[in-house]
Coordinates of C-alpha atoms in Angstrom, one line a residue:
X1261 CA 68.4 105.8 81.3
X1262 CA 70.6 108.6 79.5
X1263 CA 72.5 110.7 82.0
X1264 CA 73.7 114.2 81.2
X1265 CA 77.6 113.1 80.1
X1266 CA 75.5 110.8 77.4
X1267 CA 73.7 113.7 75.8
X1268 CA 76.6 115.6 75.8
X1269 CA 78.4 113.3 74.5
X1270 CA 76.5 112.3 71.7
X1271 CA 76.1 116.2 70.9
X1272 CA 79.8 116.7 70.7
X1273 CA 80.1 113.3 68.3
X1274 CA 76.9 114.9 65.8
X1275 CA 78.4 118.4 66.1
X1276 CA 82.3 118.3 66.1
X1277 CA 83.3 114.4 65.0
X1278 CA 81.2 114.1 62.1
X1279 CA 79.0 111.5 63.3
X1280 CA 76.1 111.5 61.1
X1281 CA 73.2 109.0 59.7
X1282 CA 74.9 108.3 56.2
X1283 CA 71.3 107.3 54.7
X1284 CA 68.4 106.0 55.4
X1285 CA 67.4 103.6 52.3
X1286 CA 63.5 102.1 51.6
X1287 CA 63.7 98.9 50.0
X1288 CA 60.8 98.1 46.8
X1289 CA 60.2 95.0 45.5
X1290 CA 59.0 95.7 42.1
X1291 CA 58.3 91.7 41.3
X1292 CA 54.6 92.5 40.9
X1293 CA 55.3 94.9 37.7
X1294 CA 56.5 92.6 35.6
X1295 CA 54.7 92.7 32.2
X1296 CA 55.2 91.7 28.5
X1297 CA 54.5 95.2 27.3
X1298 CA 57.5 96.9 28.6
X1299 CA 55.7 100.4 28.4
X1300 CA 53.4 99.1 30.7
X1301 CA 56.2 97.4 32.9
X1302 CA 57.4 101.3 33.5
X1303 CA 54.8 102.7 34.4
X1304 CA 54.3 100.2 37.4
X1305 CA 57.7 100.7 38.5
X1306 CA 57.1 104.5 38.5
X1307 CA 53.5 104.7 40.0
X1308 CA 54.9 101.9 43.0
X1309 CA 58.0 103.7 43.9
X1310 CA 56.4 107.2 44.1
X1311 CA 53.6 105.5 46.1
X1312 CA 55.9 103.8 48.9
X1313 CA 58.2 106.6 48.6
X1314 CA 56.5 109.5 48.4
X1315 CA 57.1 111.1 52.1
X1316 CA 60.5 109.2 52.6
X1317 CA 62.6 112.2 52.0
X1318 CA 59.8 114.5 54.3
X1319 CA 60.4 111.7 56.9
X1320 CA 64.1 111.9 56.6
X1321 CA 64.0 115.5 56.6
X1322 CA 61.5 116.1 59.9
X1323 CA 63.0 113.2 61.9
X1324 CA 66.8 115.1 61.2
X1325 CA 65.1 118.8 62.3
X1326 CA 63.3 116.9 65.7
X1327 CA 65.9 114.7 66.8
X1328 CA 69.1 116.5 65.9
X1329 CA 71.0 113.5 63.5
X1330 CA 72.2 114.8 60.5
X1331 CA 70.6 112.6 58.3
X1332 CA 73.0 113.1 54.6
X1333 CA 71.0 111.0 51.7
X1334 CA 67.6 109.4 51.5
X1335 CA 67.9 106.3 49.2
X1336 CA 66.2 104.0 47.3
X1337 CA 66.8 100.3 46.4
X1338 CA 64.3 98.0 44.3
X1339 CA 64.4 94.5 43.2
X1340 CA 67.4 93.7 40.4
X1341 CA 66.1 95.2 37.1
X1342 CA 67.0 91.9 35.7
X1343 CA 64.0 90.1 37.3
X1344 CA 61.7 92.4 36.4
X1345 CA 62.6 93.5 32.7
X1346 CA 62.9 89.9 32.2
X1347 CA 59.2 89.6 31.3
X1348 CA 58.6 91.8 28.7
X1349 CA 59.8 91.7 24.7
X1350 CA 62.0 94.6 24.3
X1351 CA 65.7 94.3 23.4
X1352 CA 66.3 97.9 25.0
X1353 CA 66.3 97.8 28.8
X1354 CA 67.2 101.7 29.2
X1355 CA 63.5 102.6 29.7
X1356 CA 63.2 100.9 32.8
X1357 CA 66.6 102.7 34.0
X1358 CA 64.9 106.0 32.7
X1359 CA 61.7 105.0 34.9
X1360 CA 63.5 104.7 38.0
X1361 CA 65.4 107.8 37.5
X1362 CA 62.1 109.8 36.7
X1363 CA 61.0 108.2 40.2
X1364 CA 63.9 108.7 42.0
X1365 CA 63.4 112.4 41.1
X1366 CA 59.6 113.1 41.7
X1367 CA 60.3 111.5 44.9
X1368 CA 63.4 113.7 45.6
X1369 CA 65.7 110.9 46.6
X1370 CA 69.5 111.3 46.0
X1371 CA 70.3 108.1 44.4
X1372 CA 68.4 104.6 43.3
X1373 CA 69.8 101.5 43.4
X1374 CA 68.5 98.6 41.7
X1375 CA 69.4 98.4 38.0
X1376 CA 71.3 94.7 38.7
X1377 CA 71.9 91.3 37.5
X1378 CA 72.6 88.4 39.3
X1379 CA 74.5 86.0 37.8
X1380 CA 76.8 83.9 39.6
X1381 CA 76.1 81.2 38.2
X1382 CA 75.1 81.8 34.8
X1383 CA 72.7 84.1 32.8
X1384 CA 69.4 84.4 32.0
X1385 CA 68.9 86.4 28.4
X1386 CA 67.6 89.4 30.9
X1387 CA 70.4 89.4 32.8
X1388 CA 72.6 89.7 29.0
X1389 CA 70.4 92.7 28.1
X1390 CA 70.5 94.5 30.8
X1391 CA 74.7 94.2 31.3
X1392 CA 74.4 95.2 27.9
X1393 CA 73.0 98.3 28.7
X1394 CA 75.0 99.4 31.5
X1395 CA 76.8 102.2 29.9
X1396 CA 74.0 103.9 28.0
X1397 CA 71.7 103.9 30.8
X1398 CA 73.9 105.6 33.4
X1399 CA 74.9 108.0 31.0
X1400 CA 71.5 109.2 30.0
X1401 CA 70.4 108.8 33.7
X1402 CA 71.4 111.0 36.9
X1403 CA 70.0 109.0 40.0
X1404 CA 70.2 105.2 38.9
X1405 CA 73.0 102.9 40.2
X1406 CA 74.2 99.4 38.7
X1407 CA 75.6 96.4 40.4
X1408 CA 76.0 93.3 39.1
X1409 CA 76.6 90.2 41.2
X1410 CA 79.3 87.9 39.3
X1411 CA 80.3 84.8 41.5
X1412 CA 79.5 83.4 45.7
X1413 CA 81.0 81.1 47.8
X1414 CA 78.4 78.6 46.8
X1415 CA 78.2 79.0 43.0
X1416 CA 82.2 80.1 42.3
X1417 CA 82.8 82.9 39.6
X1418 CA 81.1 83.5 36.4
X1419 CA 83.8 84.3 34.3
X1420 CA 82.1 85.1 31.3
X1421 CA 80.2 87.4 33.3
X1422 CA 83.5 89.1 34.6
X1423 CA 85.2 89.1 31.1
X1424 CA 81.6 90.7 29.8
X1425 CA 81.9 93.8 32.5
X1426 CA 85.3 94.4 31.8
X1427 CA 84.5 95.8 28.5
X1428 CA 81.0 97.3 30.6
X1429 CA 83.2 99.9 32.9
X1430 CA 85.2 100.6 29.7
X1431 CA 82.2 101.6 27.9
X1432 CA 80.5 103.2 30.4
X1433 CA 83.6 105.2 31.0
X1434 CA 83.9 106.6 27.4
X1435 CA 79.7 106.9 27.5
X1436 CA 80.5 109.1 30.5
X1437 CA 83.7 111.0 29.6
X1438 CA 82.7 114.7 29.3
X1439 CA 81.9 114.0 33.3
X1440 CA 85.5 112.5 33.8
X1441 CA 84.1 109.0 34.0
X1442 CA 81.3 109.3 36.2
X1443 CA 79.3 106.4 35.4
X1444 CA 82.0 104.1 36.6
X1445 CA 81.2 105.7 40.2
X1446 CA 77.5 104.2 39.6
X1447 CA 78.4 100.9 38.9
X1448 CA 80.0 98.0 41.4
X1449 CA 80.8 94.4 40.5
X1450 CA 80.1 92.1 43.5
X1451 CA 80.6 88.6 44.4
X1452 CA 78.8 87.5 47.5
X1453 CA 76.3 90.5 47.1
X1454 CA 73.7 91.1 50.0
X1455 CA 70.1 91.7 49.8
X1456 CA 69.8 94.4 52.5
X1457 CA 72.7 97.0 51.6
X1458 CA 71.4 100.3 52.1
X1459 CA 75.0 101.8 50.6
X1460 CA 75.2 103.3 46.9
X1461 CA 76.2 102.1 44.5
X1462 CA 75.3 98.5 45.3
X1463 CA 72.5 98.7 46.7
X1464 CA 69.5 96.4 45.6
X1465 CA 65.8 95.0 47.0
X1466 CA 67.0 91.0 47.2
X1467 CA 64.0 89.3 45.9
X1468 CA 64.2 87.3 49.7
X1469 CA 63.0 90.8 51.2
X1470 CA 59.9 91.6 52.2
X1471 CA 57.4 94.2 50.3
X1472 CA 59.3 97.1 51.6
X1473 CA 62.0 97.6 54.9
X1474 CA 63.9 100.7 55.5
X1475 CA 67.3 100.0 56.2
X1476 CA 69.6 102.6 57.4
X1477 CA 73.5 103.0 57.0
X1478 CA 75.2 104.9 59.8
X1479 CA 78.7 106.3 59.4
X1480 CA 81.5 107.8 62.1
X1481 CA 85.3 107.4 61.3
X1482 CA 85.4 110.3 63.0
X1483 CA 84.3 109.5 66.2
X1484 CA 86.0 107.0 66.6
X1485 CA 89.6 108.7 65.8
X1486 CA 88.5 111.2 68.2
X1487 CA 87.6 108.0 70.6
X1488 CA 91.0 106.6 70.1
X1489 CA 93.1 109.8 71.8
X1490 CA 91.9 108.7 75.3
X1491 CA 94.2 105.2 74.6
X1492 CA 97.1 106.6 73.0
X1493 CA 100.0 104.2 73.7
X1494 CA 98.0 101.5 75.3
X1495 CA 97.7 98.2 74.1
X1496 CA 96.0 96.8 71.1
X1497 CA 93.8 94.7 72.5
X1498 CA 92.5 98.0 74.8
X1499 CA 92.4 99.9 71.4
X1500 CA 90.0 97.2 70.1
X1501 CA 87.4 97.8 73.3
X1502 CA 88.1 101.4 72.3
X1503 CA 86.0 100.9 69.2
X1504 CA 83.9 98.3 70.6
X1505 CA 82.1 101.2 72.9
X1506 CA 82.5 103.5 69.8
X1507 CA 80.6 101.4 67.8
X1508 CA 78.0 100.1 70.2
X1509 CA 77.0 104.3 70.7
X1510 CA 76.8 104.6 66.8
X1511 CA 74.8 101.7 66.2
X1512 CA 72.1 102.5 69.0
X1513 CA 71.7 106.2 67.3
X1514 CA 71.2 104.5 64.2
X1515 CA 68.6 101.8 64.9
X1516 CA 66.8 104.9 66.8
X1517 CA 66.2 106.5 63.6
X1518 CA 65.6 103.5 61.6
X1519 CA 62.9 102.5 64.1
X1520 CA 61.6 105.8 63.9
X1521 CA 61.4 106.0 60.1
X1522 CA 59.9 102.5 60.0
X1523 CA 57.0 103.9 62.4
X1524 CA 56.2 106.9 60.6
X1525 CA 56.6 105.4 56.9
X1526 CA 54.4 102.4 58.1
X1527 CA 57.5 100.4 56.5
X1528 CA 59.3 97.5 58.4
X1529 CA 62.2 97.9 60.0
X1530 CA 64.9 95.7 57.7
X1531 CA 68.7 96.5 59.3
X1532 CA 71.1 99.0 60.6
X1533 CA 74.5 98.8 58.4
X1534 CA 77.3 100.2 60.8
X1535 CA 79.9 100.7 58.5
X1536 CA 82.3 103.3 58.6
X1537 CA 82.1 105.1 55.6
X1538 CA 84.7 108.1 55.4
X1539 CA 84.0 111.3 53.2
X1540 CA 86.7 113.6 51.5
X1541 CA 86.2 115.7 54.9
X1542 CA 88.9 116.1 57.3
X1543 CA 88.6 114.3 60.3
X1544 CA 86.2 111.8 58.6
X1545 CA 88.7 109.4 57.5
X1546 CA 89.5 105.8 58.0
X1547 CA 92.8 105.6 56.8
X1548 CA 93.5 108.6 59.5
X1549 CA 92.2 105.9 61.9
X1550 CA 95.0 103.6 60.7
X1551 CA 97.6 106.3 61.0
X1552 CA 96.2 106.7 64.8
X1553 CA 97.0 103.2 65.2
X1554 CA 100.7 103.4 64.4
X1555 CA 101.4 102.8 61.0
X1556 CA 102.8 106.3 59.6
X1557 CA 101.0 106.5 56.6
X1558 CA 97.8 104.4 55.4
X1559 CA 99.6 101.7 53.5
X1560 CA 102.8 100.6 54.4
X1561 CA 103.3 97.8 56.3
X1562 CA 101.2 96.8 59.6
X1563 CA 97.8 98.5 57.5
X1564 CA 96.5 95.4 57.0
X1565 CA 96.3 94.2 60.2
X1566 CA 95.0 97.3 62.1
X1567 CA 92.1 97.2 59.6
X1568 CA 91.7 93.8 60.4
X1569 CA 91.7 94.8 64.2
X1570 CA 89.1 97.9 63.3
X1571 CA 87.1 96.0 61.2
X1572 CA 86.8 93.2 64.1
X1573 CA 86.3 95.7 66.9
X1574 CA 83.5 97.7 64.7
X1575 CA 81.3 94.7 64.0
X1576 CA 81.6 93.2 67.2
X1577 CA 79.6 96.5 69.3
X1578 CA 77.6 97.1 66.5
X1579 CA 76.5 93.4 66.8
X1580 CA 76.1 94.4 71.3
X1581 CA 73.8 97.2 70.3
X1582 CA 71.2 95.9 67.9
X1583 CA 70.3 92.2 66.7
X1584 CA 69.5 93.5 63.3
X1585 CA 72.6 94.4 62.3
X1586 CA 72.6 94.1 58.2
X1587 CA 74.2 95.0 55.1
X1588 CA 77.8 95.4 54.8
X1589 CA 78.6 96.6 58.5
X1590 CA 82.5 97.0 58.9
X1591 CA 85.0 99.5 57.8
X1592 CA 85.0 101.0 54.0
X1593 CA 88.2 102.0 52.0
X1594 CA 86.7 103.8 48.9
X1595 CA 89.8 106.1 47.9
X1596 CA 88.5 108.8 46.5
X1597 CA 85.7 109.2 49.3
X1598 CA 88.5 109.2 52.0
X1599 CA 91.0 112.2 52.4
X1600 CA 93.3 110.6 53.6
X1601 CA 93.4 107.5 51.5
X1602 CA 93.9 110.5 48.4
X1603 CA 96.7 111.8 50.7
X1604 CA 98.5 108.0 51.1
X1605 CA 97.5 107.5 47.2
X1606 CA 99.5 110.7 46.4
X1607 CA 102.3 110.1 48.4
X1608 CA 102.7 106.6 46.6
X1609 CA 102.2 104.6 50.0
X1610 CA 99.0 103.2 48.6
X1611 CA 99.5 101.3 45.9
X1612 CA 96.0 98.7 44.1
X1613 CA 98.2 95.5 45.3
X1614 CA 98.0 97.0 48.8
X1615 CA 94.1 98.1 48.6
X1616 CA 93.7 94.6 47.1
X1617 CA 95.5 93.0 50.5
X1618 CA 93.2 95.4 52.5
X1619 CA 90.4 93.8 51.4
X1620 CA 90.7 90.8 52.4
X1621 CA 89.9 91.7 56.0
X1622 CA 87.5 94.9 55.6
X1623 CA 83.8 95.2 54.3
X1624 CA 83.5 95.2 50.3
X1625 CA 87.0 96.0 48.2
X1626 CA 88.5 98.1 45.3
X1627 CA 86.3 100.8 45.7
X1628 CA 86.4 104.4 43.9
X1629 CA 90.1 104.1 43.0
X1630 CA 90.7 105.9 39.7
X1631 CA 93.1 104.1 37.2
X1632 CA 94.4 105.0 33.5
X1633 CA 91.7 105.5 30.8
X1634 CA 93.9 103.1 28.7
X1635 CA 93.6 100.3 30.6
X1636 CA 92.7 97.2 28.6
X1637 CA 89.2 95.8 29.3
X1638 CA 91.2 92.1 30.0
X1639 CA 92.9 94.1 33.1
X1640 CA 90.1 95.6 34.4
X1641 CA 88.7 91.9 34.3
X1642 CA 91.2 90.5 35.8
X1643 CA 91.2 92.9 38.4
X1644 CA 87.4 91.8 39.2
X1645 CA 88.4 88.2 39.3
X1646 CA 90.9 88.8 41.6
X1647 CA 88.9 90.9 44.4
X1648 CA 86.2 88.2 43.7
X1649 CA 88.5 84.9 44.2
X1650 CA 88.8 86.7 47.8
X1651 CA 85.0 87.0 48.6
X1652 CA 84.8 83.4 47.3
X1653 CA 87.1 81.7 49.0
X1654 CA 86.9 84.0 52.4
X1655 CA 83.1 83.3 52.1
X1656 CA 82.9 87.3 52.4
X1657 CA 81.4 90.5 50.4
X1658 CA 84.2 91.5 48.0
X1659 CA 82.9 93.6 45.0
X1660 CA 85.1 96.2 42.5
X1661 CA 83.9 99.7 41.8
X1662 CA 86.7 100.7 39.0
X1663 CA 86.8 104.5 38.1
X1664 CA 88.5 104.5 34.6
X1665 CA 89.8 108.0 34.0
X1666 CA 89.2 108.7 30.0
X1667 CA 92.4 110.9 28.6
X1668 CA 94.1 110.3 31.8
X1669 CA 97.0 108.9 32.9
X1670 CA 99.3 107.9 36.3
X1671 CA 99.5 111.2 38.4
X1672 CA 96.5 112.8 36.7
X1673 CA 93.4 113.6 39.3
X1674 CA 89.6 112.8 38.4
X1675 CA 87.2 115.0 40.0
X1676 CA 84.0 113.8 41.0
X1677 CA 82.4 116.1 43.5
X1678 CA 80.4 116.1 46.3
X1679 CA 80.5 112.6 48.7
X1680 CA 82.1 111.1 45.5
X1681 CA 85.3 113.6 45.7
X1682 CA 88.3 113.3 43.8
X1683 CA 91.4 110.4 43.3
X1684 CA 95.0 110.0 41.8
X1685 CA 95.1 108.0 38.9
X1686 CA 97.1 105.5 39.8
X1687 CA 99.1 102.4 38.0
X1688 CA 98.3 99.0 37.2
X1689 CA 100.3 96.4 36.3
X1690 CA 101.1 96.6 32.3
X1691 CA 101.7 92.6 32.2
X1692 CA 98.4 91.0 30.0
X1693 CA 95.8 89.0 31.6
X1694 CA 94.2 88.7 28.2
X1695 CA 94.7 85.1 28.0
X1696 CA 93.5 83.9 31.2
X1697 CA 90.3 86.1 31.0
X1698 CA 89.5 84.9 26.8
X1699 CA 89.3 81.5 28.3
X1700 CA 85.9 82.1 29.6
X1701 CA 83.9 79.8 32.0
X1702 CA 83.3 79.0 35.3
X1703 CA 85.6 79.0 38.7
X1704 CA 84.2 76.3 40.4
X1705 CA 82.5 77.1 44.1
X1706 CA 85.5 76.2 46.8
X1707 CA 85.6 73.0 49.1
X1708 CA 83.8 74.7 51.9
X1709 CA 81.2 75.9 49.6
X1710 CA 79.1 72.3 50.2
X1711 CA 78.7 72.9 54.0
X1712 CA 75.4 71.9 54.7

């Protein structure tokens, strides 16, 4: 039973700490529109995703007004393109993008995620075409997202596929550049991908899903700063219950309003993703969280290690409050979506090594961090390999979303807008990687990979 100090509280989180429902994302599985005209292939996809979605953005909208949740983006996710565009003869897979995007838009959704390849262990001549298309169909399209899925603990890394999307975020930078890059904010590589992620830009319908789910993504750095000046001083380990509570509160909120959104949409309920995901708001940081920890500015030394300890603490009351805990669920360090991951960016405290050892302990990886628009597509490569050795070998989601800045350089800003907000460009190493990533093949799958 909720007491007086718990509705209070949870009023002051919604209304001063930025707690808020960061989206609430219906799942599609588009398998069924598969056809060898591809005319006839878009026209399913549009008439099923206005169909299932056609009051999710109402639903959104009346249970945010009724309950009091700010609920930010209503989202959609269908199966990967890949497997669906597969079946009919066209070379030119930027119709089906354009079909989602029409759909996205009559339904009034903010983004749509789907337009993936997964190919971790090799390709299929879909998969080719649609990688192939990357750059012209989020340039000609405003609501469609890209992810492609390039290696997994069991399958290793496909790096043909990796060399192959190096040259992708380089295009689709330069098909993009009037809009400083902004397809590169619409595309993520992964390895380890996961089926239910309701987060843009990697969010896809896994063909293991069900018809449709609604899965929701709830977000508060904030609260949880705010939670952590009742333990100033105190132990770590007391720090860690901290946001164990936090988190257990957030999650709760959240699989309330997935549950309701599920009843209304006549839609089962798929997961609740509890990850903190910042914005370029103050107070709605998670490298403020960090510097509330100790360390004096997100990315010197000790970082890693408290966002091992609030990545821990995060999952773990999440997991207390709700057994369908799904997606990414942890703590997200997108740079330019973070104020004060810009701030330690600017200052020089955060460098990509850094981010890169960051990862290793928090949900996803190199995301949103702007580099030079010169950088060879063998770097950007190499970078992807790297972030995706550490989701194959940690047996973890990793995944690389690469903003190339075209016409900038080091100390230049991008400017994105909105939730996307703005980043630094920042340096890369100069040495080549060229060699390494020309040889091509496979990485094969680690030793632990053939648990069984």
């Amino acid at each position: 039973m909720l007491n007086q100090k718990d509705i209070l509280s949870t009023i002051e989180m919604i209304d001063q700490q930025h707690l808020d429902i960061r989206t609430i994302t219906m799942g599609i599985s588009l398998l069924d529109c598969c056809d060898g005209f591809w005319q006839k292939a878009c026209m399913k996809i549009y008439e099923k995703i206005t169909r299932y979605a056609e009051n999710l953005v109402k639903t959104g909208e009346d249970i945010e007004r009724e309950f009091g949740i700010p609920i930010v983006n209503k989202r959609i996710s269908v199966t990967p393109m890949a497997l669906v565009a597969g079946a009919s003869h066209t070379e030119d897979y930027v119709p089906f993008a354009m079909a989602m995007d029409r759909a996205a838009k009559t339904c009034g959704v903010d983004f749509i995620g789907g337009y993936s390849a997964l190919v971790q262990k090799g390709f299929t001549e879909a998969d080719k075409k649609l990688i192939q298309s990357i750059p012209e169909a989020l340039a000609r399209t405003e609501l469609v997202c890209s992810s492609v899925n390039v290696g997994s603990t069991r399958a290793g890394i496909n790096m043909d596929a990796v060399a192959m999307l190096g040259q992708t975020v380089k295009d689709t930078a330069a098909a993009t550049a009037d809009r400083d890059g902004l397809g590169c904010a619409k595309l993520v590589i992964f390895c380890n991908a996961v089926e239910d992620n309701p987060f843009m830009a990697g969010a896809f319908h896994g063909p293991g899903e069900a018809e449709r789910v609604i899965n929701v993504g709830v977000s508060g750095p904030g609260v949880v700063y705010h939670a952590l000046q009742a333990v100033k001083g105190q132990p770590l380990d007391v720090v860690a219950e901290t946001i164990k509570k936090t988190a257990f509160r957030v999650t709760r909120m959240g699989q309330l309003v997935a549950q309701e959104a599920s009843r209304r949409l006549d839609t089962p309920f798929g997961i609740v993703d509890l990850s903190l995901a910042p914005t370029p708001a103050v107070g709605d940081s998670v490298a403020r969280i960090l510097e509330e920890l100790g360390v004096e500015v997100c990315g010197t030394h000790g970082t890693t290690a408290a966002l091992a300890l609030l990545n821990d603490a995060v999952k773990k009351g999440g997991v207390m409050a709700s057994s369908s805990v799904g997606g990414l669920s942890g703590a997200f360090i997108p740079v330019s979506e973070d104020e004060g991951m810009i701030a330690a960016a600017r200052a020089g405290a955060l460098c990509v090594d850094k981010l890169e050892a960051m990862t290793c302990v928090c949900s996803v990886g190199l995301d949103m961090i702007a580099v030079p628009g010169d950088t060879p597509a063998e770097t950007i490569a190499a970078i992807i390999a790297d972030e995706a050795a550490i989701g194959m070998v940690n047996n973890k989601t990793t995944a690389v979303r690469l903003l190339l800045a075209p016409g900038k350089t080091v100390g230049d800003t991008i400017e994105l807008g909105g939730l996307l907000g703005s980043a630094p460009v920042m340096p890369v190493h100069p040495e080549s990687s060229a060699v390494f990533i020309t040889r091509g093949g496979r990485i094969p799958a680690p030793l632990h990979s053939l648990r069984n």
